[in-house]
Amino acid sequence: MARAQPILASLSVCVLLLGCATIRNDPVNVAGTPDTLANRLDLGFQEDAVEHDVVIGLSFSGGGTRAAAFSYGVLAEMDRIPVRGARGPMLDHLGFISGVSGGAVTAAYYGLKKKAGLADFREKFLLKNAEENLQTDISLATLPRAMAGGINDSTGFPRWLDANLFHGANFGQFRAEGRPRVWINASDIYNRTPFVFGATAFRAMCSDLSEYPLADAVAASAAVPVAFAPVVIKTYPGRCNNPLPSWVVKARDNPNSPPMLNAFAKAISRYHDGSMPFIKLLDGGLVDNYGLSGFTITRLSSATPYEPLTPGQAVKLRRGLFLVVDAKSGTTGNWINTVEGPSGFELFRAAADTAVDASVAGSYTAFERVMSDWHSALVKWRCGLSAAERARYGAGPKWNCRDIKFFIGRVGFDQLDPERAERLNRVPTRFNLPREQVDDVIEAGRDSLRANPAFKTFAASL
């Protein structure tokens, strides 16, 4: 009994602390109107999304500043590599980016600032301490907040991102900037599906996407469980009369539709019918750490063989490069050397890393299948065009309906020499890294791109 008293006392203290800890994450999204919900800024590529006959798509993985620096290195290197037979560098042909967590920071900033963002992103974000106003360690002092929902609420990180990077930008400004199209991906932890910040979800919940702050979307994409409380989105059922898109109903009600699309459609339906007053979002890496969901769902839900391109773009297209920029780290921890462990926060981290790594293989395989199906659909559609349609869409006299190739690959640390890869794998998943590590990862992004087999084959085919 004497030994039990200290334990009971500790539990009592924890209960008291938990009783005092409250986390408030008030939603910042607003209800829409018929005019704002009819906004088409988020739909499809801009008309100039395909320059000449080439389009490039990039997907930036999660991994804190490490992922942001690696994806930045890839972008910077693309800006140095010319395209054979065309003016300008590879970066001029970037049609879309999909980002998650740390990769979402780079994706959003480049989407907002375009090439100008390459000049100052290192100084404005990569070399700064984005954790300066956050608590990132579990201790006796932070445990009550961790148990109450998250050590940090959903205000601190968005505030920092807005002050240092986005300066009040919302999705209305973001989408108006044109090419490339950018998807920011988070995780809907109730429906266990990707949450893509786009028109489909916001129209279903009768909310105005154009007014949503870009910094809050990026923060939701990077909201690691326990370290951050969920970002909350409010639904406004009954505020609008928008019916669900036909593809949502079809995918929701068809048990044989692709599992990712079926689950996403069911989530969209719940946003729309009032059964989910609040949507809770955490790090997008929980369901897709490669950040491929945005494009995959867009293509799976397309009503035509050419979407998300326009017919004219689909006719012009000859070469497409689609790369996953993968900055995930390797295995860590020394608890494999003992009978004990992992325990405490280390156990939580090991479980989360296992779930994240298990999801990436599935998302990449699904993406490859979707791209293969899209290629086949494009060839069939192009070859079925009449002479009048070919002329209307801009096909030249020597145009070949079958002359279209996709190159798909992954750019990762493991594709560098083993010693260098091991050093990069030891870079922690944080939003505060020393200058030497930041520059090391940036240079790795440059070198990994040039060495990537898919990229080299694509460049040689132009």
Short mmCIF file of C-alpha atoms in Angstrom, two decimals:
data_model
loop_
_atom_site.label_atom_id
_atom_site.label_comp_id
_atom_site.label_asym_id
_atom_site.label_seq_id
_atom_site.Cartn_x
_atom_site.Cartn_y
_atom_site.Cartn_z
CA MET A 1 0.00 0.00 0.00
CA ALA A 2 2.90 2.32 0.80
CA ARG A 3 4.34 1.77 -2.67
CA ALA A 4 0.97 2.56 -4.27
CA GLN A 5 0.67 5.96 -2.60
CA PRO A 6 3.30 7.75 -4.74
CA ILE A 7 1.70 6.27 -7.87
CA LEU A 8 -1.75 7.44 -6.80
CA ALA A 9 -0.34 10.85 -5.97
CA SER A 10 1.27 11.12 -9.43
CA LEU A 11 -1.97 10.08 -11.09
CA SER A 12 -3.87 12.66 -9.08
CA VAL A 13 -1.46 15.37 -10.22
CA CYS A 14 -1.88 14.25 -13.84
CA VAL A 15 -5.67 14.31 -13.53
CA LEU A 16 -5.55 17.79 -12.03
CA LEU A 17 -3.22 19.01 -14.76
CA LEU A 18 -5.39 17.51 -17.47
CA GLY A 19 -8.42 19.15 -15.96
CA CYS A 20 -6.74 22.54 -16.38
CA ALA A 21 -5.52 21.95 -19.93
CA THR A 22 -7.86 23.06 -22.67
CA ILE A 23 -7.09 23.44 -26.34
CA ARG A 24 -9.11 25.84 -28.45
CA ASN A 25 -8.82 25.60 -32.20
CA ASP A 26 -11.49 27.88 -33.55
CA PRO A 27 -12.17 27.41 -37.28
CA VAL A 28 -11.11 30.27 -39.55
CA ASN A 29 -13.03 29.25 -42.69
CA VAL A 30 -16.14 31.25 -43.53
CA ALA A 31 -19.47 30.42 -45.13
CA GLY A 32 -19.77 30.89 -48.86
CA THR A 33 -22.26 32.71 -51.03
CA PRO A 34 -23.60 31.70 -54.47
CA ASP A 35 -21.03 34.02 -56.05
CA THR A 36 -17.98 32.77 -54.12
CA LEU A 37 -19.01 29.13 -54.44
CA ALA A 38 -19.22 29.57 -58.22
CA ASN A 39 -15.58 30.71 -58.26
CA ARG A 40 -13.62 28.60 -60.76
CA LEU A 41 -10.13 29.61 -59.72
CA ASP A 42 -9.48 26.12 -58.40
CA LEU A 43 -10.69 24.14 -61.40
CA GLY A 44 -8.34 22.63 -63.96
CA PHE A 45 -5.03 23.91 -65.27
CA GLN A 46 -4.65 27.43 -66.51
CA GLU A 47 -4.60 27.72 -70.28
CA ASP A 48 -0.82 28.02 -70.34
CA ALA A 49 -0.21 24.96 -68.14
CA VAL A 50 1.46 23.11 -71.01
CA GLU A 51 4.23 25.06 -72.70
CA HIS A 52 4.94 23.69 -76.15
CA ASP A 53 4.58 19.91 -75.82
CA VAL A 54 6.07 19.27 -72.36
CA VAL A 55 4.59 19.23 -68.86
CA ILE A 56 6.30 18.49 -65.55
CA GLY A 57 4.62 17.54 -62.28
CA LEU A 58 6.31 17.30 -58.87
CA SER A 59 5.12 15.87 -55.57
CA PHE A 60 6.92 17.01 -52.40
CA SER A 61 6.95 14.62 -49.44
CA GLY A 62 6.79 15.39 -45.76
CA GLY A 63 9.80 15.72 -43.46
CA GLY A 64 9.95 19.19 -41.90
CA THR A 65 12.65 21.60 -43.05
CA ARG A 66 14.58 18.62 -44.43
CA ALA A 67 11.78 18.00 -46.95
CA ALA A 68 11.39 21.71 -47.70
CA ALA A 69 15.12 22.05 -48.43
CA PHE A 70 15.29 18.90 -50.56
CA SER A 71 12.34 19.99 -52.73
CA TYR A 72 13.81 23.49 -52.98
CA GLY A 73 17.06 21.96 -54.27
CA VAL A 74 15.13 20.09 -56.97
CA LEU A 75 13.32 23.28 -58.06
CA ALA A 76 16.53 25.29 -58.10
CA GLU A 77 18.30 22.67 -60.22
CA MET A 78 15.40 22.52 -62.68
CA ASP A 79 15.85 26.25 -63.13
CA ARG A 80 19.44 25.63 -64.26
CA ILE A 81 18.80 22.82 -66.73
CA PRO A 82 17.76 23.87 -70.25
CA VAL A 83 15.17 22.01 -72.30
CA ARG A 84 16.55 20.77 -75.57
CA GLY A 85 14.67 22.17 -78.53
CA ALA A 86 12.87 24.86 -76.52
CA ARG A 87 13.65 28.17 -74.88
CA GLY A 88 14.08 28.40 -71.16
CA PRO A 89 14.86 25.91 -68.39
CA MET A 90 12.96 22.84 -67.24
CA LEU A 91 11.25 24.88 -64.55
CA ASP A 92 9.33 26.83 -67.18
CA HIS A 93 7.42 23.64 -67.97
CA LEU A 94 6.27 22.97 -64.40
CA GLY A 95 2.50 22.42 -64.65
CA PHE A 96 1.61 21.28 -61.14
CA ILE A 97 2.92 20.56 -57.67
CA SER A 98 1.39 18.52 -54.88
CA GLY A 99 2.83 18.96 -51.39
CA VAL A 100 2.45 17.57 -47.90
CA SER A 101 3.81 18.71 -44.52
CA GLY A 102 7.34 20.15 -44.95
CA GLY A 103 7.04 19.74 -48.71
CA ALA A 104 3.80 21.75 -48.63
CA VAL A 105 5.73 24.81 -47.40
CA THR A 106 7.92 24.80 -50.52
CA ALA A 107 4.99 23.96 -52.79
CA ALA A 108 2.81 26.77 -51.44
CA TYR A 109 5.55 29.40 -51.49
CA TYR A 110 6.63 28.56 -55.02
CA GLY A 111 2.99 28.45 -56.14
CA LEU A 112 2.49 31.94 -54.72
CA LYS A 113 5.77 33.61 -55.72
CA LYS A 114 6.84 31.50 -58.73
CA LYS A 115 10.54 31.85 -59.66
CA ALA A 116 10.92 34.92 -57.49
CA GLY A 117 10.42 32.61 -54.53
CA LEU A 118 13.62 30.73 -55.32
CA ALA A 119 15.64 33.85 -54.57
CA ASP A 120 14.60 34.24 -50.94
CA PHE A 121 13.07 30.96 -49.70
CA ARG A 122 16.34 29.79 -48.17
CA GLU A 123 16.73 32.95 -46.10
CA LYS A 124 13.05 33.50 -45.32
CA PHE A 125 12.28 29.95 -44.26
CA LEU A 126 14.96 27.26 -44.52
CA LEU A 127 17.54 29.09 -42.38
CA LYS A 128 15.01 30.36 -39.84
CA ASN A 129 13.74 28.71 -36.70
CA ALA A 130 10.07 28.06 -37.39
CA GLU A 131 9.82 26.47 -33.93
CA GLU A 132 10.83 29.65 -32.08
CA ASN A 133 7.35 30.20 -30.62
CA LEU A 134 6.43 26.51 -30.35
CA GLN A 135 6.92 23.86 -27.71
CA THR A 136 8.15 20.71 -29.42
CA ASP A 137 9.19 18.39 -26.57
CA ILE A 138 7.02 16.26 -24.31
CA SER A 139 7.76 16.98 -20.66
CA LEU A 140 5.88 17.15 -17.39
CA ALA A 141 5.02 20.74 -18.26
CA THR A 142 3.70 19.97 -21.76
CA LEU A 143 2.13 16.57 -21.03
CA PRO A 144 -1.26 18.01 -19.99
CA ARG A 145 -1.60 19.88 -23.28
CA ALA A 146 -0.44 16.84 -25.22
CA MET A 147 -3.10 14.71 -23.54
CA ALA A 148 -5.73 17.42 -24.03
CA GLY A 149 -5.28 17.44 -27.79
CA GLY A 150 -1.88 18.83 -28.69
CA ILE A 151 1.06 20.68 -27.18
CA ASN A 152 0.57 23.55 -29.62
CA ASP A 153 -2.79 24.88 -30.72
CA SER A 154 -3.60 25.82 -34.31
CA THR A 155 -2.62 29.48 -34.04
CA GLY A 156 1.14 29.66 -33.41
CA PHE A 157 2.54 27.97 -36.51
CA PRO A 158 0.12 29.63 -38.98
CA ARG A 159 0.97 33.00 -37.44
CA TRP A 160 4.68 32.38 -37.92
CA LEU A 161 4.21 31.17 -41.50
CA ASP A 162 2.07 34.17 -42.35
CA ALA A 163 4.49 36.67 -40.82
CA ASN A 164 7.55 35.17 -42.51
CA LEU A 165 6.27 33.77 -45.82
CA PHE A 166 2.68 34.31 -46.89
CA HIS A 167 1.84 37.81 -45.57
CA GLY A 168 -1.92 37.43 -45.55
CA ALA A 169 -2.24 35.51 -48.82
CA ASN A 170 -5.43 33.47 -49.18
CA PHE A 171 -6.51 30.89 -51.74
CA GLY A 172 -8.18 33.53 -53.86
CA GLN A 173 -4.80 35.18 -54.46
CA PHE A 174 -3.03 31.84 -54.63
CA ARG A 175 -5.22 30.39 -57.38
CA ALA A 176 -5.26 33.64 -59.33
CA GLU A 177 -1.49 33.43 -59.78
CA GLY A 178 -1.85 30.78 -62.49
CA ARG A 179 0.55 28.01 -63.39
CA PRO A 180 1.63 25.81 -61.72
CA ARG A 181 -1.47 24.41 -60.09
CA VAL A 182 -0.68 23.47 -56.49
CA TRP A 183 -2.42 21.01 -54.18
CA ILE A 184 -1.94 21.20 -50.38
CA ASN A 185 -2.77 17.90 -48.66
CA ALA A 186 -3.72 17.23 -45.03
CA SER A 187 -5.36 14.22 -43.31
CA ASP A 188 -9.02 14.03 -42.28
CA ILE A 189 -8.51 11.93 -39.15
CA TYR A 190 -12.20 10.99 -38.76
CA ASN A 191 -12.70 9.72 -42.30
CA ARG A 192 -9.06 8.54 -42.48
CA THR A 193 -8.68 10.04 -45.91
CA PRO A 194 -6.66 12.80 -47.56
CA PHE A 195 -8.09 16.28 -47.24
CA VAL A 196 -7.19 18.29 -50.32
CA PHE A 197 -7.58 22.07 -50.00
CA GLY A 198 -9.63 22.65 -53.11
CA ALA A 199 -13.01 23.54 -54.54
CA THR A 200 -14.56 20.08 -54.18
CA ALA A 201 -14.29 19.93 -50.39
CA PHE A 202 -15.09 23.60 -49.75
CA ARG A 203 -18.12 23.68 -52.03
CA ALA A 204 -19.46 20.53 -50.37
CA MET A 205 -19.26 22.22 -46.95
CA CYS A 206 -20.63 25.52 -48.35
CA SER A 207 -17.48 27.37 -47.38
CA ASP A 208 -15.53 30.00 -49.32
CA LEU A 209 -12.14 28.59 -50.32
CA SER A 210 -10.98 31.94 -51.74
CA GLU A 211 -10.99 33.47 -48.23
CA TYR A 212 -9.08 30.64 -46.53
CA PRO A 213 -5.56 31.67 -45.39
CA LEU A 214 -2.76 29.87 -47.19
CA ALA A 215 -0.69 29.74 -43.99
CA ASP A 216 -3.44 27.80 -42.18
CA ALA A 217 -3.65 25.21 -44.95
CA VAL A 218 0.11 24.64 -44.86
CA ALA A 219 0.05 24.43 -41.06
CA ALA A 220 -2.73 21.82 -41.23
CA SER A 221 -0.66 19.80 -43.69
CA ALA A 222 2.25 19.83 -41.21
CA ALA A 223 0.30 19.34 -37.95
CA VAL A 224 2.13 16.37 -36.42
CA PRO A 225 -0.09 14.54 -33.89
CA VAL A 226 0.56 15.34 -30.20
CA ALA A 227 2.96 18.17 -31.11
CA PHE A 228 0.00 20.00 -32.67
CA ALA A 229 -3.71 19.93 -31.99
CA PRO A 230 -5.89 19.27 -35.03
CA VAL A 231 -6.76 22.16 -37.31
CA VAL A 232 -10.55 22.50 -37.36
CA ILE A 233 -12.71 23.30 -40.38
CA LYS A 234 -16.38 24.18 -39.91
CA THR A 235 -19.04 22.93 -42.32
CA TYR A 236 -22.05 25.09 -43.23
CA PRO A 237 -24.73 22.64 -44.38
CA GLY A 238 -27.85 24.30 -45.67
CA ARG A 239 -26.11 27.61 -46.43
CA CYS A 240 -25.98 26.78 -50.13
CA ASN A 241 -27.92 24.71 -52.63
CA ASN A 242 -24.96 23.15 -54.41
CA PRO A 243 -25.62 19.52 -55.29
CA LEU A 244 -22.78 17.07 -54.93
CA PRO A 245 -20.83 16.52 -58.17
CA SER A 246 -22.06 13.45 -60.01
CA TRP A 247 -18.65 11.77 -59.71
CA VAL A 248 -18.83 12.04 -55.90
CA VAL A 249 -22.19 10.27 -55.80
CA LYS A 250 -21.04 7.64 -58.27
CA ALA A 251 -17.76 6.94 -56.43
CA ARG A 252 -19.48 6.94 -53.03
CA ASP A 253 -22.18 4.46 -54.02
CA ASN A 254 -20.02 2.13 -56.09
CA PRO A 255 -18.22 -0.40 -53.88
CA ASN A 256 -15.97 -1.26 -56.83
CA SER A 257 -14.65 2.27 -57.30
CA PRO A 258 -10.95 2.78 -56.36
CA PRO A 259 -10.66 2.62 -52.54
CA MET A 260 -9.01 6.04 -52.24
CA LEU A 261 -11.72 7.66 -54.35
CA ASN A 262 -14.53 5.80 -52.58
CA ALA A 263 -13.31 6.92 -49.14
CA PHE A 264 -12.76 10.48 -50.33
CA ALA A 265 -16.25 10.63 -51.87
CA LYS A 266 -17.83 9.37 -48.63
CA ALA A 267 -15.98 12.08 -46.71
CA ILE A 268 -17.15 14.78 -49.13
CA SER A 269 -20.72 13.53 -48.72
CA ARG A 270 -20.48 13.85 -44.94
CA TYR A 271 -19.20 17.42 -45.27
CA HIS A 272 -22.26 18.15 -47.39
CA ASP A 273 -25.09 16.42 -45.52
CA GLY A 274 -24.54 17.96 -42.09
CA SER A 275 -23.38 14.79 -40.34
CA MET A 276 -19.94 16.38 -39.71
CA PRO A 277 -20.25 19.84 -38.16
CA PHE A 278 -16.46 20.00 -37.78
CA ILE A 279 -13.62 18.44 -39.77
CA LYS A 280 -10.40 17.70 -37.84
CA LEU A 281 -7.15 17.84 -39.80
CA LEU A 282 -3.63 16.65 -39.00
CA ASP A 283 -0.38 16.07 -40.89
CA GLY A 284 -1.06 14.92 -44.45
CA GLY A 285 1.73 12.37 -44.12
CA LEU A 286 -0.48 10.20 -41.93
CA VAL A 287 -2.38 8.98 -45.00
CA ASP A 288 -0.02 9.95 -47.85
CA ASN A 289 3.50 11.14 -47.05
CA TYR A 290 4.33 11.44 -50.74
CA GLY A 291 1.62 14.07 -51.21
CA LEU A 292 0.23 12.33 -54.29
CA SER A 293 -3.42 12.48 -53.22
CA GLY A 294 -4.20 15.82 -54.84
CA PHE A 295 -3.36 14.75 -58.35
CA THR A 296 -4.47 11.11 -57.93
CA ILE A 297 -7.96 12.09 -56.78
CA THR A 298 -8.21 14.78 -59.44
CA ARG A 299 -7.48 12.27 -62.16
CA LEU A 300 -9.65 9.47 -60.71
CA SER A 301 -12.61 11.85 -60.51
CA SER A 302 -12.17 13.25 -64.02
CA ALA A 303 -15.14 13.00 -66.37
CA THR A 304 -13.02 13.14 -69.53
CA PRO A 305 -9.92 11.29 -70.78
CA TYR A 306 -7.83 14.47 -70.81
CA GLU A 307 -8.55 16.15 -67.47
CA PRO A 308 -7.01 17.91 -65.63
CA LEU A 309 -5.72 19.25 -68.96
CA THR A 310 -7.86 21.09 -71.48
CA PRO A 311 -8.44 19.44 -74.88
CA GLY A 312 -5.95 21.79 -76.54
CA GLN A 313 -3.28 21.00 -73.95
CA ALA A 314 -3.91 17.27 -74.25
CA VAL A 315 -3.46 17.41 -78.03
CA LYS A 316 -0.21 19.39 -77.79
CA LEU A 317 1.32 17.21 -75.10
CA ARG A 318 4.13 14.82 -76.14
CA ARG A 319 6.23 14.35 -73.00
CA GLY A 320 5.30 14.35 -69.33
CA LEU A 321 7.61 14.00 -66.33
CA PHE A 322 6.13 13.14 -62.93
CA LEU A 323 8.54 12.94 -59.98
CA VAL A 324 8.02 12.22 -56.29
CA VAL A 325 10.60 14.21 -54.31
CA ASP A 326 11.01 11.92 -51.33
CA ALA A 327 12.82 13.32 -48.27
CA LYS A 328 11.72 10.73 -45.76
CA SER A 329 14.42 9.52 -43.37
CA GLY A 330 15.61 5.99 -42.82
CA THR A 331 15.15 3.80 -39.77
CA THR A 332 16.21 5.23 -36.40
CA GLY A 333 16.40 4.17 -32.74
CA ASN A 334 18.66 1.88 -30.73
CA TRP A 335 15.88 -0.02 -28.93
CA ILE A 336 16.35 -2.99 -31.28
CA ASN A 337 19.49 -3.83 -29.26
CA THR A 338 17.63 -4.48 -26.01
CA VAL A 339 14.65 -6.48 -24.83
CA GLU A 340 13.07 -3.28 -23.50
CA GLY A 341 11.68 -0.46 -25.59
CA PRO A 342 10.52 1.46 -27.36
CA SER A 343 8.49 3.26 -24.73
CA GLY A 344 6.86 6.60 -24.10
CA PHE A 345 7.13 9.14 -26.89
CA GLU A 346 9.63 6.93 -28.70
CA LEU A 347 6.94 4.25 -28.97
CA PHE A 348 4.47 6.76 -30.39
CA ARG A 349 7.05 7.99 -32.89
CA ALA A 350 7.91 4.46 -33.98
CA ALA A 351 4.24 3.62 -34.51
CA ALA A 352 3.64 6.84 -36.47
CA ASP A 353 6.72 6.27 -38.64
CA THR A 354 5.55 2.73 -39.36
CA ALA A 355 2.13 3.94 -40.47
CA VAL A 356 3.60 6.74 -42.61
CA ASP A 357 6.14 4.50 -44.34
CA ALA A 358 3.52 1.81 -44.96
CA SER A 359 1.25 4.34 -46.67
CA VAL A 360 3.83 5.66 -49.14
CA ALA A 361 4.31 2.38 -50.98
CA GLY A 362 0.56 2.09 -51.54
CA SER A 363 0.14 5.71 -52.64
CA TYR A 364 3.04 5.45 -55.12
CA THR A 365 1.73 2.19 -56.58
CA ALA A 366 -1.74 3.71 -56.95
CA PHE A 367 -0.23 6.78 -58.61
CA GLU A 368 1.70 4.67 -61.13
CA ARG A 369 -1.49 2.81 -62.02
CA VAL A 370 -3.47 6.01 -62.39
CA MET A 371 -0.81 7.51 -64.66
CA SER A 372 -0.67 4.38 -66.80
CA ASP A 373 -4.46 4.43 -67.18
CA TRP A 374 -4.37 8.14 -68.00
CA HIS A 375 -1.76 7.58 -70.70
CA SER A 376 -3.89 4.87 -72.31
CA ALA A 377 -7.01 7.05 -72.13
CA LEU A 378 -5.20 9.99 -73.72
CA VAL A 379 -3.89 7.91 -76.63
CA LYS A 380 -7.32 6.42 -77.27
CA TRP A 381 -9.00 9.84 -77.14
CA ARG A 382 -6.41 11.53 -79.34
CA CYS A 383 -6.53 8.79 -81.96
CA GLY A 384 -10.34 9.02 -82.05
CA LEU A 385 -10.43 12.73 -82.90
CA SER A 386 -11.83 13.77 -86.25
CA ALA A 387 -9.80 15.87 -88.67
CA ALA A 388 -11.89 18.92 -87.76
CA GLU A 389 -11.31 18.37 -84.02
CA ARG A 390 -7.57 17.91 -84.53
CA ALA A 391 -7.44 21.19 -86.43
CA ARG A 392 -9.51 22.96 -83.77
CA TYR A 393 -7.24 21.79 -80.96
CA GLY A 394 -4.06 22.81 -82.77
CA ALA A 395 -2.61 19.51 -84.03
CA GLY A 396 0.09 20.16 -86.64
CA PRO A 397 0.47 18.43 -90.01
CA LYS A 398 2.96 15.86 -88.66
CA TRP A 399 1.06 15.27 -85.43
CA ASN A 400 1.05 11.66 -84.20
CA CYS A 401 -1.78 10.71 -81.85
CA ARG A 402 0.37 8.00 -80.24
CA ASP A 403 3.43 10.17 -79.73
CA ILE A 404 2.97 10.78 -76.04
CA LYS A 405 5.16 9.37 -73.25
CA PHE A 406 5.07 9.68 -69.48
CA PHE A 407 8.18 9.32 -67.31
CA ILE A 408 7.52 8.55 -63.65
CA GLY A 409 10.13 8.32 -60.90
CA ARG A 410 11.14 8.99 -57.31
CA VAL A 411 13.99 11.25 -56.23
CA GLY A 412 15.36 10.21 -52.83
CA PHE A 413 18.39 10.18 -50.54
CA ASP A 414 18.88 6.47 -51.12
CA GLN A 415 19.75 7.15 -54.77
CA LEU A 416 22.96 8.92 -53.70
CA ASP A 417 26.11 7.15 -52.49
CA PRO A 418 25.53 5.16 -49.26
CA GLU A 419 27.70 7.32 -47.01
CA ARG A 420 25.99 10.52 -48.12
CA ALA A 421 22.55 8.94 -47.89
CA GLU A 422 23.25 7.83 -44.33
CA ARG A 423 24.30 11.37 -43.37
CA LEU A 424 21.13 12.83 -44.89
CA ASN A 425 18.97 10.24 -43.15
CA ARG A 426 20.29 11.51 -39.82
CA VAL A 427 18.95 15.02 -40.45
CA PRO A 428 16.08 15.35 -37.96
CA THR A 429 12.46 15.96 -38.92
CA ARG A 430 12.17 19.43 -37.44
CA PHE A 431 11.43 22.97 -38.54
CA ASN A 432 14.74 24.24 -37.20
CA LEU A 433 18.01 23.00 -38.72
CA PRO A 434 21.55 24.40 -38.71
CA ARG A 435 22.77 26.15 -41.85
CA GLU A 436 25.22 23.35 -42.71
CA GLN A 437 22.49 20.71 -42.75
CA VAL A 438 20.13 22.92 -44.76
CA ASP A 439 22.73 23.52 -47.45
CA ASP A 440 23.72 19.86 -47.46
CA VAL A 441 20.11 18.82 -48.14
CA ILE A 442 19.64 21.51 -50.81
CA GLU A 443 22.72 20.26 -52.64
CA ALA A 444 21.42 16.70 -52.32
CA GLY A 445 18.22 17.79 -54.06
CA ARG A 446 20.23 19.20 -56.95
CA ASP A 447 22.43 16.11 -57.30
CA SER A 448 19.59 13.61 -56.85
CA LEU A 449 17.61 15.19 -59.67
CA ARG A 450 20.50 15.06 -62.13
CA ALA A 451 21.23 11.43 -61.21
CA ASN A 452 17.61 10.26 -61.36
CA PRO A 453 17.05 7.66 -64.13
CA ALA A 454 13.53 8.85 -64.99
CA PHE A 455 14.69 12.45 -65.26
CA LYS A 456 17.66 11.55 -67.45
CA THR A 457 15.54 9.44 -69.79
CA PHE A 458 12.94 12.22 -69.99
CA ALA A 459 15.56 14.86 -70.80
CA ALA A 460 17.09 12.65 -73.50
CA SER A 461 13.67 12.12 -75.12
CA LEU A 462 12.94 15.80 -75.72
#
